[in-house]
Amino acid sequence: MATDSRAKAMAAAGEDVVNFTAGEPDFPTPDPIVEAAAAACRDPRNHKYTPAVGLPDLREAVVAKTARDSGYAIEASQVLVTNGAKQAVYEAFATLLDPGDEVLLPAPYWVTYPETIKLAGGVPVEIVTEEDTGFHVTVDQLEAARTSRTKVLNFVSPSNPTGAVYTRDEIEAIGRWAVDHDIWVVTDEIYEHLVYGASKHFSMPVVVPELVDQCIVLNGVAKTYAMTGWRVGWLIGPIDVVKAAAGLQSHCTSNVANVTQRAAIAALTGDLSAVAMMRAAFDRRRRKMLELLNEIPGVECTEPHGAFYAFPSFKAVLGREIRGRTARNTVELAELFLDEASVAIVAGEAFGAPGYARLSYALGDDELVDGITRLAKLLAE
Ligand SMILES: Cc1ncc(COP(=O)(O)O)c(C=O)c1O
């Protein structure tokens, strides 16, 4: 977000900046969803407090959507509607963790996970994954990191920042390992619909039903329906966990804004045509970005199979002199790219992965080509 702010400030000052830092679709929210929200504004029912756990219709819509998209059968009482999936992440950890509890955190990770774990008094235990496994954590790695304090595994597929998508077999092995060792799994499914090629999304409690009583699923409308600014997410879990998280939420933020809840109902009860259109565009850009990045000497990018991020290694570029400057790490490289090519990327250090950087392909096709071409030219000097 810091790089993004600087890039946006440069753009506002008239500079031609290509910004690869976006964590959100570049499409507007589909019209029927916007219309539902506009109608909701005029309905006085939405001008009042509603239950902190979420509108009954939205909880039911989440139940139906979860059955439709994941084959996971849940009850409405297992759903807590939150201000974006981000609040669900925090509430999941705040509810599960006692001080000193350890959370296994495969790296590279989304920046919010370690911070929310620490806010909840927990201890994030990073497990480094590399590109040779496609950034997939293995059961052996999890087992090596397990201690008597291990309480939770933080799992995400498709992943931000790597775009990794786990196979059914991998998810099954990880889920069984968690069951065997009484470890909770907090599984983030926010990118479930953004998978490409032969990759498929599988929900861990569906693949391993024995996990249901020790699993929290996180999700939301942000990425699927281009609704990042609306702030609607949810968590699904055992009823006692949902009650505890709801208690926390009722004292912190109460109900999510009713107008956006109504918009989310329209999204979830509608069809998936808008996400199909976005997925096709993201897939085209994904393949273009992968091709262009791998053509740059010193840059290596494994194929991302989901979300809308590429996560190339710039290790071979570090230490090289570029326009009289030598970047020793990817933070310095990102600054150099912004200063010298007006291209914004997110340094891997933010995700626990020095030497790498995240480039979002949620931007226009021509802009994408222009940005990577600028980097290629700069690195060829
Ligand atoms: C993996 C992951 N989970 C959750 C979120 C949060 O989504 P929301 O906008 O619903 O809070 C993000 C947003 O970037 C994300 O990348």
Coordinates of C-alpha atoms and ligand atoms in Angstrom, one line a residue:
M1 CA 0.0 0.0 0.0
A2 CA 3.0 2.3 0.7
T3 CA 4.3 1.8 -2.9
D4 CA 0.8 2.1 -4.3
S5 CA 0.4 5.4 -2.5
R6 CA 3.6 6.8 -3.9
A7 CA 2.7 5.5 -7.4
K8 CA -0.7 7.1 -7.2
A9 CA 0.8 10.4 -6.0
M10 CA 3.2 10.3 -8.9
A11 CA 0.3 9.6 -11.3
A12 CA -1.7 12.4 -9.8
A13 CA 1.2 14.7 -10.4
G14 CA 1.0 13.9 -14.1
E15 CA 3.6 11.1 -14.4
D16 CA 2.9 8.2 -16.6
V17 CA 3.1 5.4 -14.0
V18 CA 2.4 1.8 -14.6
N19 CA 1.1 0.4 -11.3
F20 CA 1.5 -3.3 -10.7
T21 CA 0.7 -3.1 -7.0
A22 CA -3.1 -3.4 -7.1
G23 CA -4.7 -6.0 -4.9
E24 CA -8.1 -5.6 -6.6
P25 CA -9.8 -6.2 -10.0
D26 CA -9.6 -3.3 -12.3
F27 CA -13.3 -3.8 -13.3
P28 CA -16.3 -2.0 -11.9
T29 CA -18.8 -3.8 -9.8
P30 CA -21.4 -5.4 -12.1
D31 CA -24.5 -3.2 -12.7
P32 CA -27.2 -5.5 -11.0
I33 CA -25.2 -5.4 -7.8
V34 CA -24.9 -1.6 -7.9
E35 CA -28.6 -1.3 -8.7
A36 CA -29.5 -3.5 -5.7
A37 CA -27.5 -1.2 -3.5
A38 CA -29.1 1.9 -4.9
A39 CA -32.5 0.5 -4.2
A40 CA -31.4 -0.5 -0.7
C41 CA -30.4 3.1 0.0
R42 CA -34.0 4.1 -0.5
D43 CA -35.5 1.4 1.8
P44 CA -35.8 2.6 5.4
R45 CA -35.2 -0.9 6.7
N46 CA -31.6 -0.4 5.8
H47 CA -31.3 2.8 7.7
K48 CA -31.3 1.0 11.1
Y49 CA -29.1 -1.3 13.1
T50 CA -29.5 -4.9 12.1
P51 CA -28.1 -8.1 13.8
A52 CA -24.3 -7.9 14.2
V53 CA -23.9 -11.4 12.7
G54 CA -25.4 -10.2 9.4
L55 CA -28.8 -10.0 7.6
P56 CA -30.6 -13.3 7.7
D57 CA -31.0 -13.2 3.9
L58 CA -27.3 -12.7 3.5
R59 CA -26.4 -15.6 5.8
E60 CA -28.8 -17.8 3.8
A61 CA -27.2 -16.6 0.6
V62 CA -23.8 -17.6 1.9
V63 CA -25.2 -21.0 2.8
A64 CA -26.5 -21.5 -0.7
K65 CA -23.4 -20.1 -2.4
T66 CA -21.1 -22.3 -0.3
A67 CA -23.1 -25.4 -1.3
R68 CA -23.1 -24.3 -5.0
D69 CA -19.4 -23.3 -5.3
S70 CA -17.7 -25.7 -2.9
G71 CA -20.2 -28.5 -2.2
Y72 CA -19.9 -27.6 1.5
A73 CA -23.2 -28.0 3.4
I74 CA -23.5 -25.5 6.3
E75 CA -26.2 -23.8 8.4
A76 CA -26.8 -20.1 8.5
S77 CA -25.8 -20.1 12.2
Q78 CA -22.3 -21.0 11.1
V79 CA -21.9 -17.8 9.1
L80 CA -20.7 -14.5 10.5
V81 CA -20.8 -11.5 8.0
T82 CA -17.8 -9.3 8.4
N83 CA -16.4 -6.0 7.1
G84 CA -14.5 -7.6 4.3
A85 CA -12.6 -10.9 4.7
K86 CA -9.9 -8.9 6.4
Q87 CA -12.1 -8.5 9.5
A88 CA -12.9 -12.3 9.3
V89 CA -9.1 -13.0 9.3
Y90 CA -8.6 -11.0 12.5
E91 CA -11.7 -12.3 14.2
A92 CA -10.7 -15.9 13.4
F93 CA -7.4 -15.5 15.1
A94 CA -8.7 -13.4 18.0
T95 CA -11.3 -16.1 18.7
L96 CA -9.0 -19.2 18.4
L97 CA -5.7 -18.0 19.9
D98 CA -4.6 -17.8 23.5
P99 CA -1.4 -15.8 24.2
G100 CA 1.7 -17.7 23.0
D101 CA -0.3 -20.1 20.7
E102 CA 1.6 -20.8 17.5
V103 CA 0.2 -20.4 14.0
L104 CA 1.9 -22.1 11.1
L105 CA 2.3 -19.6 8.4
P106 CA 3.6 -20.8 5.0
A107 CA 5.6 -18.0 3.4
P108 CA 5.3 -16.1 1.1
Y109 CA 2.2 -15.0 2.9
W110 CA -0.4 -12.2 2.6
V111 CA 0.9 -9.4 4.8
T112 CA -2.2 -9.2 7.0
Y113 CA -1.9 -12.8 8.4
P114 CA 1.2 -12.3 10.6
E115 CA -0.1 -9.0 11.9
T116 CA -3.5 -10.3 12.9
I117 CA -1.9 -13.3 14.5
K118 CA 0.3 -11.1 16.6
L119 CA -2.7 -8.7 17.4
A120 CA -4.5 -11.8 18.8
G121 CA -1.5 -12.6 21.0
G122 CA -0.4 -15.5 18.8
V123 CA 3.1 -16.3 17.4
P124 CA 3.4 -16.7 13.6
V125 CA 5.7 -19.5 12.7
E126 CA 6.9 -18.9 9.2
I127 CA 7.5 -21.9 6.9
V128 CA 9.5 -20.9 3.8
T129 CA 8.3 -22.4 0.5
E130 CA 10.3 -22.0 -2.7
E131 CA 9.5 -21.8 -6.4
D132 CA 10.7 -25.4 -6.9
T133 CA 7.5 -26.7 -5.2
G134 CA 5.5 -23.9 -6.8
F135 CA 5.4 -22.3 -3.4
H136 CA 3.3 -25.2 -2.0
V137 CA 3.9 -26.1 1.6
T138 CA 4.4 -29.9 2.2
V139 CA 3.2 -32.0 5.1
D140 CA 6.8 -32.8 6.0
Q141 CA 7.5 -29.0 6.4
L142 CA 4.4 -28.6 8.5
E143 CA 5.4 -31.6 10.7
A144 CA 8.9 -30.2 11.1
A145 CA 7.5 -26.9 12.4
R146 CA 4.9 -28.4 14.7
T147 CA 5.4 -28.0 18.5
S148 CA 3.2 -28.5 21.6
R149 CA 2.1 -24.9 21.1
T150 CA 0.9 -25.3 17.5
K151 CA -2.8 -24.3 17.5
V152 CA -3.6 -23.3 13.9
L153 CA -2.5 -23.7 10.3
N154 CA -3.1 -20.7 8.2
F155 CA -3.9 -22.0 4.7
V156 CA -4.7 -20.1 1.4
S157 CA -5.4 -21.4 -2.0
P158 CA -5.3 -19.7 -4.5
S159 CA -2.6 -17.7 -2.8
N160 CA -1.8 -14.1 -2.6
P161 CA 1.1 -13.3 -3.4
T162 CA 2.2 -16.4 -5.3
G163 CA -0.9 -17.4 -7.3
A164 CA -0.2 -21.0 -6.1
V165 CA -3.2 -23.4 -6.3
Y166 CA -3.0 -26.6 -4.3
T167 CA -4.2 -29.9 -5.8
R168 CA -6.9 -32.0 -4.2
D169 CA -4.4 -34.5 -3.1
E170 CA -2.2 -31.9 -1.4
I171 CA -5.3 -30.4 0.4
E172 CA -6.3 -33.8 1.5
A173 CA -2.9 -34.6 2.9
I174 CA -2.7 -31.3 4.8
G175 CA -6.2 -31.6 6.1
R176 CA -5.6 -35.2 7.4
W177 CA -2.4 -34.1 9.0
A178 CA -4.3 -31.3 10.8
V179 CA -7.0 -33.7 12.0
D180 CA -4.4 -36.2 13.2
H181 CA -2.7 -33.5 15.3
D182 CA -5.7 -31.6 16.5
I183 CA -4.7 -28.5 14.7
W184 CA -7.2 -25.9 13.6
V185 CA -7.1 -24.7 10.0
V186 CA -8.0 -21.2 9.0
T187 CA -8.5 -21.5 5.2
D188 CA -8.9 -18.4 3.1
E189 CA -10.9 -19.0 -0.1
I190 CA -11.3 -15.5 -1.3
Y191 CA -9.8 -16.2 -4.7
E192 CA -11.8 -19.5 -5.2
H193 CA -13.2 -18.4 -8.6
L194 CA -9.9 -17.1 -10.0
V195 CA -8.2 -20.3 -11.1
Y196 CA -6.8 -20.9 -14.6
G197 CA -6.0 -23.7 -17.0
A198 CA -6.5 -27.2 -15.5
S199 CA -6.3 -25.9 -11.9
K200 CA -9.4 -26.3 -9.7
H201 CA -10.3 -25.0 -6.4
F202 CA -11.1 -27.4 -3.5
S203 CA -12.4 -26.5 -0.1
M204 CA -10.4 -28.3 2.7
P205 CA -13.4 -29.2 4.9
V206 CA -15.1 -30.7 1.9
V207 CA -12.1 -32.8 0.9
V208 CA -11.5 -33.8 4.6
P209 CA -15.0 -33.8 6.3
E210 CA -13.4 -34.8 9.7
L211 CA -11.9 -31.3 9.8
V212 CA -15.3 -29.5 10.0
D213 CA -15.2 -29.0 13.8
Q214 CA -11.7 -27.5 13.7
C215 CA -11.9 -25.4 10.6
I216 CA -12.7 -21.8 9.8
V217 CA -13.4 -20.8 6.1
L218 CA -12.8 -17.2 5.1
N219 CA -14.4 -15.7 2.1
G220 CA -16.0 -12.6 0.7
V221 CA -17.4 -10.8 -2.4
A222 CA -14.3 -8.5 -3.0
K223 CA -12.4 -10.4 -5.6
T224 CA -15.1 -12.5 -7.3
Y225 CA -17.5 -9.6 -7.9
A226 CA -15.0 -6.7 -8.1
M227 CA -16.3 -5.4 -4.8
T228 CA -13.2 -4.5 -2.8
G229 CA -14.5 -1.1 -1.7
W230 CA -17.9 -2.4 -0.5
R231 CA -16.4 -4.3 2.5
V232 CA -18.3 -7.5 2.8
G233 CA -16.8 -10.8 3.8
W234 CA -17.7 -13.7 6.1
L235 CA -16.3 -16.5 8.2
I236 CA -17.8 -20.0 8.4
G237 CA -17.0 -22.1 11.4
P238 CA -18.3 -24.3 14.2
I239 CA -21.3 -22.5 16.0
D240 CA -19.4 -21.8 19.3
V241 CA -16.6 -20.2 17.3
V242 CA -19.0 -18.1 15.3
K243 CA -20.8 -17.0 18.5
A244 CA -17.5 -15.9 20.1
A245 CA -16.4 -14.1 17.0
A246 CA -19.9 -12.4 16.8
G247 CA -19.5 -11.3 20.4
L248 CA -16.3 -9.6 19.5
Q249 CA -17.7 -8.0 16.4
S250 CA -20.8 -6.8 18.1
H251 CA -18.6 -4.7 20.5
C252 CA -16.2 -3.5 17.8
T253 CA -18.1 -2.7 14.6
S254 CA -21.7 -4.1 14.9
N255 CA -23.4 -5.0 11.7
V256 CA -21.8 -4.5 8.3
A257 CA -23.5 -1.5 6.5
N258 CA -26.9 -2.8 5.4
V259 CA -26.7 -1.3 1.9
T260 CA -23.5 -3.3 1.2
Q261 CA -25.0 -6.4 2.7
R262 CA -27.9 -6.0 0.2
A263 CA -25.4 -5.6 -2.6
A264 CA -23.7 -8.8 -1.5
I265 CA -27.1 -10.6 -1.5
A266 CA -27.6 -9.5 -5.1
A267 CA -24.0 -10.7 -5.9
L268 CA -24.4 -14.1 -4.3
T269 CA -27.8 -14.9 -5.6
G270 CA -27.0 -13.8 -9.1
D271 CA -25.0 -15.8 -11.6
L272 CA -21.2 -16.0 -12.1
S273 CA -21.1 -14.5 -15.6
A274 CA -19.2 -11.4 -14.5
V275 CA -16.5 -13.4 -12.8
A276 CA -16.2 -15.6 -15.9
M277 CA -15.6 -12.5 -18.0
M278 CA -13.0 -11.2 -15.5
R279 CA -11.3 -14.6 -15.3
A280 CA -10.9 -14.7 -19.1
A281 CA -9.2 -11.3 -19.0
F282 CA -7.0 -12.2 -16.1
D283 CA -6.0 -15.4 -17.7
R284 CA -5.0 -13.7 -20.9
R285 CA -2.9 -11.1 -19.0
R286 CA -1.4 -13.8 -16.8
R287 CA 0.0 -15.7 -19.8
K288 CA 1.3 -12.4 -21.3
M289 CA 2.9 -11.4 -18.1
L290 CA 4.6 -14.8 -17.5
E291 CA 5.9 -14.8 -21.1
L292 CA 7.3 -11.2 -20.9
L293 CA 8.8 -11.6 -17.4
N294 CA 10.6 -14.8 -18.4
E295 CA 12.1 -13.1 -21.4
I296 CA 14.0 -10.7 -19.2
P297 CA 17.5 -12.0 -18.4
G298 CA 17.9 -12.4 -14.7
V299 CA 14.1 -12.6 -14.0
E300 CA 12.5 -15.9 -13.4
C301 CA 8.8 -16.5 -12.8
T302 CA 7.0 -19.7 -12.1
E303 CA 3.5 -20.0 -13.5
P304 CA 0.8 -18.6 -11.2
H305 CA -2.3 -20.7 -11.4
G306 CA -4.7 -18.6 -9.5
A307 CA -5.6 -15.1 -8.1
F308 CA -4.2 -12.2 -10.2
Y309 CA -0.5 -12.0 -9.2
A310 CA 2.8 -13.1 -10.6
F311 CA 5.6 -13.6 -8.1
P312 CA 8.9 -13.5 -10.0
S313 CA 12.4 -13.8 -8.6
F314 CA 14.7 -10.9 -9.1
K315 CA 17.6 -12.5 -7.2
A316 CA 19.9 -12.4 -10.3
V317 CA 19.3 -8.7 -10.7
L318 CA 20.2 -7.7 -7.2
G319 CA 23.8 -6.3 -6.8
R320 CA 23.8 -5.2 -10.5
E321 CA 24.5 -1.5 -11.2
I322 CA 21.5 0.1 -12.9
R323 CA 21.8 3.8 -13.7
G324 CA 24.5 4.3 -11.1
R325 CA 22.5 2.6 -8.4
T326 CA 22.8 -0.9 -7.0
A327 CA 19.8 -2.5 -5.4
R328 CA 20.8 -4.9 -2.6
N329 CA 17.3 -6.1 -2.0
T330 CA 13.9 -6.0 -3.6
V331 CA 12.8 -3.1 -1.5
E332 CA 15.6 -1.0 -3.1
L333 CA 14.9 -2.5 -6.5
A334 CA 11.2 -1.5 -6.3
E335 CA 12.3 2.0 -5.4
L336 CA 14.7 2.0 -8.4
F337 CA 12.0 0.8 -10.8
L338 CA 9.6 3.5 -9.6
D339 CA 12.2 6.2 -9.9
E340 CA 13.8 5.2 -13.1
A341 CA 11.0 3.5 -15.1
S342 CA 7.9 4.8 -13.3
V343 CA 6.8 1.2 -12.7
A344 CA 5.5 0.2 -9.2
I345 CA 5.8 -3.3 -7.9
V346 CA 5.6 -4.7 -4.4
A347 CA 8.9 -6.0 -2.9
G348 CA 8.9 -9.6 -1.7
E349 CA 10.1 -8.6 1.8
A350 CA 6.6 -7.6 2.6
F351 CA 5.4 -11.2 2.1
G352 CA 8.4 -12.8 3.9
A353 CA 10.1 -13.5 0.6
P354 CA 13.2 -11.4 -0.1
G355 CA 14.5 -11.6 -3.7
Y356 CA 11.0 -11.7 -5.1
A357 CA 8.3 -9.2 -6.0
R358 CA 4.6 -9.3 -6.6
L359 CA 3.2 -7.9 -9.8
S360 CA -0.6 -7.8 -10.1
Y361 CA -2.0 -8.4 -13.6
A362 CA -5.3 -6.8 -12.6
L363 CA -4.6 -3.9 -15.0
G364 CA -5.2 -3.1 -18.7
D365 CA -3.5 -5.4 -21.3
D366 CA -1.6 -2.5 -23.0
E367 CA -0.5 -1.0 -19.7
L368 CA 0.8 -4.4 -18.6
V369 CA 2.9 -4.8 -21.8
D370 CA 4.2 -1.2 -21.4
G371 CA 5.2 -1.7 -17.8
I372 CA 7.1 -5.0 -18.3
T373 CA 8.7 -3.6 -21.5
R374 CA 10.0 -0.6 -19.4
L375 CA 11.5 -3.0 -16.9
A376 CA 13.1 -5.1 -19.6
K377 CA 14.7 -2.0 -21.2
L378 CA 15.9 -0.7 -17.9
L379 CA 17.5 -4.0 -17.0
A380 CA 19.1 -4.3 -20.5
E381 CA 21.0 -1.0 -20.1
Ligands
LIG1 C1 -5.7 -13.7 0.5 C2 -6.6 -12.6 0.9 N1 -7.5 -12.8 1.8 C3 -8.3 -11.8 2.2 C4 -8.3 -10.5 1.6 C5 -9.2 -9.4 2.1 O1 -10.3 -9.2 1.4 P1 -11.4 -8.2 1.8 O2 -11.2 -7.0 0.8 O3 -12.7 -8.9 1.6 O4 -11.1 -7.7 3.2 C6 -7.3 -10.3 0.6 C7 -7.2 -8.9 0.0 O5 -6.2 -8.6 -0.6 C8 -6.4 -11.3 0.3 O6 -5.5 -11.2 -0.7

